[in-house]
PDB file of C-alpha atoms in Angstrom:
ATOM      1  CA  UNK A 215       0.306 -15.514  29.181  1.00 52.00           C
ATOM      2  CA  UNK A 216       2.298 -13.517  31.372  1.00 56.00           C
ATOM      3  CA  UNK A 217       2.349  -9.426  31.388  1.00 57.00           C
ATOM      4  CA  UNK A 218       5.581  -9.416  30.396  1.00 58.00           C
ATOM      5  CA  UNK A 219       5.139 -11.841  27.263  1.00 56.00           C
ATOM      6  CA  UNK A 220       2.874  -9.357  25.827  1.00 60.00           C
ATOM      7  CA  UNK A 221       4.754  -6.122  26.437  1.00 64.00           C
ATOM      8  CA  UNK A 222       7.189  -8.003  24.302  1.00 76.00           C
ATOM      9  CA  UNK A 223       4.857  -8.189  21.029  1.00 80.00           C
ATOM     10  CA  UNK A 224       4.024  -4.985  19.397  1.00 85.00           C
ATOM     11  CA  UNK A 225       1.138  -4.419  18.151  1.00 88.00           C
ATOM     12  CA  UNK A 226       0.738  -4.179  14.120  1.00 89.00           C
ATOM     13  CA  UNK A 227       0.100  -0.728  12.893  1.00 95.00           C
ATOM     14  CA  UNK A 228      -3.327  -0.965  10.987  1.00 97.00           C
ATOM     15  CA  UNK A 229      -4.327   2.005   8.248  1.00 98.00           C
ATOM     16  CA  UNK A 230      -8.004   2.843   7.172  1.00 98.00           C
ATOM     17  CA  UNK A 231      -8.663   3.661   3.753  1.00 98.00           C
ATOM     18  CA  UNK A 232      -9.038   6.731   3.802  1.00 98.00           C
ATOM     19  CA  UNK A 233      -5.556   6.836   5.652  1.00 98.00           C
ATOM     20  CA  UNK A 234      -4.158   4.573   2.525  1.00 98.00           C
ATOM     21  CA  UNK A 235      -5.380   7.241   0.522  1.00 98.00           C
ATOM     22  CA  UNK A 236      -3.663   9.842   1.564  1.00 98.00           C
ATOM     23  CA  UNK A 237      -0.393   8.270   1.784  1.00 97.00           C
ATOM     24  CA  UNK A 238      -0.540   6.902  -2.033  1.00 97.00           C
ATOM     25  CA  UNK A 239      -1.991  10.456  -3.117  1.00 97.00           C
ATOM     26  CA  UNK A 240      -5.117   8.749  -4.634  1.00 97.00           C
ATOM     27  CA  UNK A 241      -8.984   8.843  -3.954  1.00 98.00           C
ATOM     28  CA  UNK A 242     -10.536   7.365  -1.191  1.00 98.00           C
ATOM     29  CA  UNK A 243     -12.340   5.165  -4.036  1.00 98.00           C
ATOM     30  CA  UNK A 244      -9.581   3.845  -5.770  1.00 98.00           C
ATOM     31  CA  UNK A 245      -8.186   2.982  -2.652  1.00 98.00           C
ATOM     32  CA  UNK A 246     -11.219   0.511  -1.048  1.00 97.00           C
ATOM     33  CA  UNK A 247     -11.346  -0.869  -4.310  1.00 97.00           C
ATOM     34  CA  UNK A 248      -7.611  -2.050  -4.405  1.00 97.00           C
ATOM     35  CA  UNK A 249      -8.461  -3.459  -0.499  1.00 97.00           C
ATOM     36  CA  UNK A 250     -11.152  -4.921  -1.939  1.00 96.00           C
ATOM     37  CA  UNK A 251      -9.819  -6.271  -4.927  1.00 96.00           C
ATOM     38  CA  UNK A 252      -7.392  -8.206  -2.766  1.00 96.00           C
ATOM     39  CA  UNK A 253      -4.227  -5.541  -4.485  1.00 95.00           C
ATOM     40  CA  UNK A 254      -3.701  -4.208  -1.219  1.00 97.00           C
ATOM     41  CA  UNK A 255      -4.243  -7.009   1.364  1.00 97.00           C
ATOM     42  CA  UNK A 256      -6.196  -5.854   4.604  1.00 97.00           C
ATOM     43  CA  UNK A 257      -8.726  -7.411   6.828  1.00 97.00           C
ATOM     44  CA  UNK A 258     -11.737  -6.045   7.486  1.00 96.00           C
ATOM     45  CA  UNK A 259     -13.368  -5.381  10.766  1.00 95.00           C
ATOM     46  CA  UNK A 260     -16.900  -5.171  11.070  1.00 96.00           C
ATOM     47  CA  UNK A 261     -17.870  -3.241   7.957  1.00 95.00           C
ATOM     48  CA  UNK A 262     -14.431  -1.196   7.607  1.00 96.00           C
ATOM     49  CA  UNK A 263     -11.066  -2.647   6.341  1.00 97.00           C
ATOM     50  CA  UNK A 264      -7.950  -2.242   8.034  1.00 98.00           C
ATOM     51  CA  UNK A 265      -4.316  -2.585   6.282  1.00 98.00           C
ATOM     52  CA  UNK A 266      -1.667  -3.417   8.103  1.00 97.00           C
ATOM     53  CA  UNK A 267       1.546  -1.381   7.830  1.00 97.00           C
ATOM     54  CA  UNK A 268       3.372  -4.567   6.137  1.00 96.00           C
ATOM     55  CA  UNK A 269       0.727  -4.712   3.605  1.00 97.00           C
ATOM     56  CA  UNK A 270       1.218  -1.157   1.856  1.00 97.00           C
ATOM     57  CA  UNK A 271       4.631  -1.922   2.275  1.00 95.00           C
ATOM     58  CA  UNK A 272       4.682  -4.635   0.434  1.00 94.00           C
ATOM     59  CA  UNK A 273       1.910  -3.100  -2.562  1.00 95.00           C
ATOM     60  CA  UNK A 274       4.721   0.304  -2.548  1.00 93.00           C
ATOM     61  CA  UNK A 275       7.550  -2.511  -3.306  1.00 91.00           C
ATOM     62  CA  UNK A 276       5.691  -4.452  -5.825  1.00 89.00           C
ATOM     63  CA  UNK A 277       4.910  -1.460  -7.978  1.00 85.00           C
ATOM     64  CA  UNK A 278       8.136  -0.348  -8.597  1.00 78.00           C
ATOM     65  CA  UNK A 279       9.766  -0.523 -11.604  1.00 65.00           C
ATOM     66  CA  UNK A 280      12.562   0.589 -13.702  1.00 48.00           C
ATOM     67  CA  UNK A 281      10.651   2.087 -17.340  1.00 47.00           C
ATOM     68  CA  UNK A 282      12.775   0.360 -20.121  1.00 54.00           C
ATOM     69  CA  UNK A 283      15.836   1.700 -21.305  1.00 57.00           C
ATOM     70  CA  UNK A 284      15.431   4.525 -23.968  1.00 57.00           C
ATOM     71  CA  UNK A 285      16.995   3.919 -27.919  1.00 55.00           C
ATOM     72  CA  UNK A 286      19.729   6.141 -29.265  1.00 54.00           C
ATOM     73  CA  UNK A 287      17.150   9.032 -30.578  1.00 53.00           C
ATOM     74  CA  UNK A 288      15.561   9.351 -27.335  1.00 55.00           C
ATOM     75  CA  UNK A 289      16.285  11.580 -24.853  1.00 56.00           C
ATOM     76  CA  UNK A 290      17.636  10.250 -21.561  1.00 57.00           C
ATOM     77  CA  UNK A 291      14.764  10.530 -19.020  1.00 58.00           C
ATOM     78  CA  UNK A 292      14.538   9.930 -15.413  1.00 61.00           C
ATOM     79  CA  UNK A 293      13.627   6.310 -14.002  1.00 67.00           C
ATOM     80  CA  UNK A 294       9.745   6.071 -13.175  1.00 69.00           C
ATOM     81  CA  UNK A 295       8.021   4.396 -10.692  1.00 70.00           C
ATOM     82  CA  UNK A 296       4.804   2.707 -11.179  1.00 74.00           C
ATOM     83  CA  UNK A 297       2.007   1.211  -8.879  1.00 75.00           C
ATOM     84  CA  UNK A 298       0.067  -2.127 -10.226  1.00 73.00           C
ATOM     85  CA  UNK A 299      -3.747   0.266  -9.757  1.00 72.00           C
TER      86      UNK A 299
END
C-alpha cells in the first residue's frame, strides 16, 4: 500500500468507557455493562473495550423517541427523549 493510500483513510475515533460515560452523563458501570451487553457495540482490546464514534452514534439515535401524545385533560408537555439502558 502506498503512503498516500493511507493518508487517504482516517482513522476511526475509538471512546473508552469511562469516556462513554461522561458523554451519556451516566456511571462508568452502567456504561461497560451496555458495551458488554452488546447495547453499545465496541470491540475490545486486550482487556479494555473501545467504541467507535459510529457506535454511540448510532445507540444516541436509537434511543430517541417521541413520548405519546397527551389526552385532552393533560397538560401539553415537552417531547422526551429516551435511551434503550
Amino acid at each position: 500500500m502506498k503512503n498516500q493510500d493511507k493518508a487517504l483513510t482516517p482513522s476511526p475515533t475509538l471512546y473508552t468507557v469511562r469516556e462513554i460515560a461522561d458523554t451519556l452523563r451516566i456511571h462508568p458501570r452502567t456504561a461497560y455493562r451496555l458495551v458488554q451487553e452488546g447495547k453499545i457495540r465496541g470491540i475490545k482490546v486486550g482487556s479494555q473495550w473501545r467504541v467507535p464514534e459510529s457506535s454511540l452514534l448510532e445507540y444516541i439515535e436509537s434511543g430517541l423517541q417521541a413520548v405519546p401524545k397527551k389526552g385532552k385533560d393533560d397538560k401539553k408537555g415537552s417531547e422526551q427523549l429516551k435511551l434503550p439502558i
